[in-house]
Short mmCIF file of C-alpha atoms in Angstrom, two decimals:
data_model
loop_
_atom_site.label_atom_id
_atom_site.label_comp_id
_atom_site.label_asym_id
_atom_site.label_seq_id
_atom_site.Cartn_x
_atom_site.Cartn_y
_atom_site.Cartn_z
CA UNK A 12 98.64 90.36 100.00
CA UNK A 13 97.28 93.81 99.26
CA UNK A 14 100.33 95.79 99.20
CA UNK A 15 99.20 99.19 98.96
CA UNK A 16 95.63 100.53 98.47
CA UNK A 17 93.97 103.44 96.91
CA UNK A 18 90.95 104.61 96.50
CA UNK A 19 89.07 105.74 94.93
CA UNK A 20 90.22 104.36 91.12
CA UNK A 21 88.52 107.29 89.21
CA UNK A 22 86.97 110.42 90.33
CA UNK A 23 85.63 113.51 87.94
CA UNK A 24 85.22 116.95 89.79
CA UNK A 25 83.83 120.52 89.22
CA UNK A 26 86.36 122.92 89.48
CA UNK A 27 86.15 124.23 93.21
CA UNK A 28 84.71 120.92 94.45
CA UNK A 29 87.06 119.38 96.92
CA UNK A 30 87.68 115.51 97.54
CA UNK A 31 90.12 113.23 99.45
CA UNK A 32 92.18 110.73 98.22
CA UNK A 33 92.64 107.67 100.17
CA UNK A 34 95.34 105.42 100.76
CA UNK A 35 96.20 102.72 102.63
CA UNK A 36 99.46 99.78 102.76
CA UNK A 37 99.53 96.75 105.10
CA UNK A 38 103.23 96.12 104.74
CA UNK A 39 104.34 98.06 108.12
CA UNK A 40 106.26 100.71 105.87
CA UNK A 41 107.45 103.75 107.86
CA UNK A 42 107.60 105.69 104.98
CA UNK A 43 104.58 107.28 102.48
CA UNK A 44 104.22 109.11 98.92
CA UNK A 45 102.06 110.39 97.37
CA UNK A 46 103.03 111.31 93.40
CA UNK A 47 101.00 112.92 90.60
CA UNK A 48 101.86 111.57 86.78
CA UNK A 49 101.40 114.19 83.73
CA UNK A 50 101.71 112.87 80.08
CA UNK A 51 105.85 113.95 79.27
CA UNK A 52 106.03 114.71 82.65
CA UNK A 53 107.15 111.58 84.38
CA UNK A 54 106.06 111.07 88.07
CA UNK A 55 106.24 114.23 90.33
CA UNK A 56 106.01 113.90 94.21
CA UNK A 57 103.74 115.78 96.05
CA UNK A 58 104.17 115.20 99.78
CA UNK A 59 105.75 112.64 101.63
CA UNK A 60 105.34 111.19 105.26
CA UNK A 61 108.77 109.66 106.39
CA UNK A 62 107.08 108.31 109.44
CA UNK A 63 103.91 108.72 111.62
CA UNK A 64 102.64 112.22 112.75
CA UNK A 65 105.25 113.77 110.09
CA UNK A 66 104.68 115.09 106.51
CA UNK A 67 106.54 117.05 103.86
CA UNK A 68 106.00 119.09 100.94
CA UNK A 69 107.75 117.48 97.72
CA UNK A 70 108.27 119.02 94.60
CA UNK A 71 104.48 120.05 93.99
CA UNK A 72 102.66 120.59 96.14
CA UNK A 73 100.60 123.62 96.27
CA UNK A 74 96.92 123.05 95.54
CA UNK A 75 96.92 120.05 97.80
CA UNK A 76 97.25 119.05 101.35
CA UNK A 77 97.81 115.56 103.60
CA UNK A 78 97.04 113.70 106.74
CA UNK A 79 98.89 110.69 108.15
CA UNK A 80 96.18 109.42 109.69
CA UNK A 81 98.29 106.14 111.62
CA UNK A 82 101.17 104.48 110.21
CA UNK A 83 98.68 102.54 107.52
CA UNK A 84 96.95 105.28 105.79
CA UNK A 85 97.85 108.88 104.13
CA UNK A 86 95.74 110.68 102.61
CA UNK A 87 95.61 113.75 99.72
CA UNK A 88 92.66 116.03 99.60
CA UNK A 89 92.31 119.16 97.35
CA UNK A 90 90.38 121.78 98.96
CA UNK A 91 89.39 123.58 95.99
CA UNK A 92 89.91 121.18 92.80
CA UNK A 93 90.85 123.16 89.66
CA UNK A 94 91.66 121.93 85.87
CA UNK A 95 95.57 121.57 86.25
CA UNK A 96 95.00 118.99 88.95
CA UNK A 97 93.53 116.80 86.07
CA UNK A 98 95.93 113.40 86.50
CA UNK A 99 96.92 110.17 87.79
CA UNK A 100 97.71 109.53 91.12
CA UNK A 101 99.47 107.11 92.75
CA UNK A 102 100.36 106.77 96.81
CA UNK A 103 103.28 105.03 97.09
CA UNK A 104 105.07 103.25 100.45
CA UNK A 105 108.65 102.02 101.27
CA UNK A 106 110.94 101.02 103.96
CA UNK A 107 114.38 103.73 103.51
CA UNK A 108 113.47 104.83 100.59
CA UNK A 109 114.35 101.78 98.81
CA UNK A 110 112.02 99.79 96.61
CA UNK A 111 108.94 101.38 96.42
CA UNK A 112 105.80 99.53 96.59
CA UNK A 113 102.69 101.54 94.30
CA UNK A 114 99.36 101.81 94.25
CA UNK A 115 97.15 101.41 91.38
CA UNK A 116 96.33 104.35 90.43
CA UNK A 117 93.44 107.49 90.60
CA UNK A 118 92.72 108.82 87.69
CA UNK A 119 91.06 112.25 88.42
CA UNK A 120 89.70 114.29 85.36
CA UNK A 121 88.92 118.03 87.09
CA UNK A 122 86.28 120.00 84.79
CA UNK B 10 117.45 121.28 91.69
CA UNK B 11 117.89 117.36 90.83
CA UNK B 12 117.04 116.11 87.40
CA UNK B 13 116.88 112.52 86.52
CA UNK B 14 116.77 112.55 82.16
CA UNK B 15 116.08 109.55 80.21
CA UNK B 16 116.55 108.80 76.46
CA UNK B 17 114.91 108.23 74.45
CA UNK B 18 111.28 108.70 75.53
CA UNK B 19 110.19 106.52 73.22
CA UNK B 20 110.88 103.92 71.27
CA UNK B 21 109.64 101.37 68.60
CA UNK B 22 111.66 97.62 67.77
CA UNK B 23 110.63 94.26 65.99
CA UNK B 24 109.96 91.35 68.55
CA UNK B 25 113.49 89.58 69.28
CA UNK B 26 115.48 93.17 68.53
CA UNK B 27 118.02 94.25 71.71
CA UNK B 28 117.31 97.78 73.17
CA UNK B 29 118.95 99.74 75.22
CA UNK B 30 117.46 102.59 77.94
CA UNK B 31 119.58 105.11 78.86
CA UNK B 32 118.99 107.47 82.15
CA UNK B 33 121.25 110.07 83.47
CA UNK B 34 120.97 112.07 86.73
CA UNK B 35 122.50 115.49 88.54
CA UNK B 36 121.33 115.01 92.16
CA UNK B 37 122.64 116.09 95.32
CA UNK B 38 123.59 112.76 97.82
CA UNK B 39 123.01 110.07 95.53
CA UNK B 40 122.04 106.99 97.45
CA UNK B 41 120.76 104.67 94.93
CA UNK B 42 118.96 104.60 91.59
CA UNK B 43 115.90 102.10 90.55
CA UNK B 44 114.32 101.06 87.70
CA UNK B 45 110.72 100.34 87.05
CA UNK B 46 108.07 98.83 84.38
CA UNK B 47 105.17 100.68 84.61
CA UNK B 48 102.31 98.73 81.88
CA UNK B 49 98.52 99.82 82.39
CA UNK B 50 98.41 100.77 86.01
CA UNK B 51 101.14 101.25 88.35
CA UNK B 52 104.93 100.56 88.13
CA UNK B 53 106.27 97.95 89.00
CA UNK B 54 110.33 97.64 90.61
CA UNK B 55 112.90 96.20 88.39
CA UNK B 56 116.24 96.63 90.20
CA UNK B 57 117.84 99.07 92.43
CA UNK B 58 121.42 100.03 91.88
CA UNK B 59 123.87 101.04 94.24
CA UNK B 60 127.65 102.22 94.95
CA UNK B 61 127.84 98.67 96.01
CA UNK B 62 126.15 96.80 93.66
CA UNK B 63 126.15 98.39 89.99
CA UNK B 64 124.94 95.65 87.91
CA UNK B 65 121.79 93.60 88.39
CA UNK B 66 120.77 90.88 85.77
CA UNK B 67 117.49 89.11 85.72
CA UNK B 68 116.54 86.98 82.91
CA UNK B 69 116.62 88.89 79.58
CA UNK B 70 116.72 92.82 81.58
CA UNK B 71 120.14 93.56 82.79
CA UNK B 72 121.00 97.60 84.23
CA UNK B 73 124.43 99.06 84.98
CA UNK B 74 125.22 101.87 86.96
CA UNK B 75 128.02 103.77 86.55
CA UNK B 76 128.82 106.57 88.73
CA UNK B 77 131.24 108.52 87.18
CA UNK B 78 129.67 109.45 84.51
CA UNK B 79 126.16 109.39 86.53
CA UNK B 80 123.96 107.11 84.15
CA UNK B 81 122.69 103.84 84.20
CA UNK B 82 121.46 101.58 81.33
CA UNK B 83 118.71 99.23 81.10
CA UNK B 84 118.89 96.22 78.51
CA UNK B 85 116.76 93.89 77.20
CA UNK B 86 117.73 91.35 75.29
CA UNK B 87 115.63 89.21 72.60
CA UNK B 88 112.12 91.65 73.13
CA UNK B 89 108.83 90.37 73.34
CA UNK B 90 105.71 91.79 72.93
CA UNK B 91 104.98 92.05 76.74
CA UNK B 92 107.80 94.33 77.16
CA UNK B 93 106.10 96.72 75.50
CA UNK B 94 105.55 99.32 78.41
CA UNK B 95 106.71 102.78 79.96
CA UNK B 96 110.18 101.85 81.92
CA UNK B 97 110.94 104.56 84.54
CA UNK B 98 114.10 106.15 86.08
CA UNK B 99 114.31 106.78 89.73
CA UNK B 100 116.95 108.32 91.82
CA UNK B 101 116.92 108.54 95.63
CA UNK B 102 118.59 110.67 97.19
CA UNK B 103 119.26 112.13 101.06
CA UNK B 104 117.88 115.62 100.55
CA UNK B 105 115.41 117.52 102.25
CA UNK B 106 112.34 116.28 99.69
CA UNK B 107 112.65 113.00 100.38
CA UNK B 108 111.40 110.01 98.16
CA UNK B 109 112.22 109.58 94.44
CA UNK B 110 113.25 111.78 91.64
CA UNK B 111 111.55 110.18 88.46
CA UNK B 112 112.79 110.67 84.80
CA UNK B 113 109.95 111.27 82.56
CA UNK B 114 110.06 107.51 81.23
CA UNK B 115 110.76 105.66 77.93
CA UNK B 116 107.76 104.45 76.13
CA UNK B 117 108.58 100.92 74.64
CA UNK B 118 106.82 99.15 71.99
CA UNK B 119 107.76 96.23 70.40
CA UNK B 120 105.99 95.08 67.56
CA UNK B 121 105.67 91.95 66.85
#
């Protein structure tokens, strides 16, 4: 009953190093997020995959980029890693945009 | 733009007080609006709210939705201490950026 899997929990970088973010749900869900959470700044989304082979910028997403590998995993690598991308991320998965089933959590700390 | 605002963003009651979350949204194509407990890791879904179905009830946490004046409320009645937590505000709407629109959160404590 894993739900939805990320890894990994905590990462720190160098600014200009670059590093995926993996993620991965076993509940069939068409649909995949992945959101970054600031302190005071609630949870942002970053790109979105409403189904296999498709992906879409969100709100904020410059800085990063994503791959839906196969209907199970999306991932979120930064190319070029850089202080402001210091925060938590979480991949998130759903069926219509409904519920929402989250990850736990990466914290990444960019210095 | 859409803009999902929750008050207050935080807040601090005695075990066994009632509080009351507030969220209000401006979106375009409102489908639906959730609610979440998010404690050390990551959040966790509460209810979801709809045109159809604007009051959910569970235990001590209740929500309402009410559409005209866009808001929703989240109570919770006779607090413990493991309410004490971040509770989110989620809208989701049909537009172009799909997925959620979060408010910032209310930070709940409640001492004991």
């Amino acid at each position: 009953n894993a739900g939805v899997t990320q890894t990994p929990k905590f990462q720190v970088l160098k600014t200009g190093q670059s590093m995926t973010l993996q993620c991965a749900q076993d509940m069939n869900h068409n649909s995949m997020y992945w959101y970054r959470q600031d302190p005071g700044m609630g949870l942002r989304l970053i790109y979105y995959s409403a189904s296999e082979g498709t992906t879409d910028k969100g709100e904020v997403p410059n800085g990063y980029n994503v791959s839906r590998l196969n209907k199970r995993e999306f991932s979120l690598r930064l190319e070029s890693a850089a202080p402001s991308q210091t925060s938590v991320y979480f991949c998130a998965s759903s069926e219509a945009l409904l519920r929402g089933t989250f990850g736990s959590g990466t914290r990444l700390t960019v210095v | 733009e859409d803009k999902v605002v929750q008050s207050p963003l935080s807040l601090v009651v005695h075990e066994g007080d009632t509080v009351t979350l507030n969220c209000s949204y401006e979106v375009t194509n409102f489908r639906s609006l959730l609610w979440y407990k998010q404690e050390k890791k990551a959040p966790t879904f509460l209810f979801m709210l709809t045109s159809s179905g604007i009051e959910k009830k569970s235990g001590r946490l209740s929500s309402i939705l009410d559409k005209k004046e866009l808001s929703s409320i989240l109570n919770i009645t006779a607090t413990q201490t493991g309410d004490s937590a971040i509770y989110l505000c989620a809208v989701v709407t049909g537009g172009g950026a799909d997925g959620l629109t979060f408010g910032k959160g209310t930070h709940l404590i409640i001492q004991p």
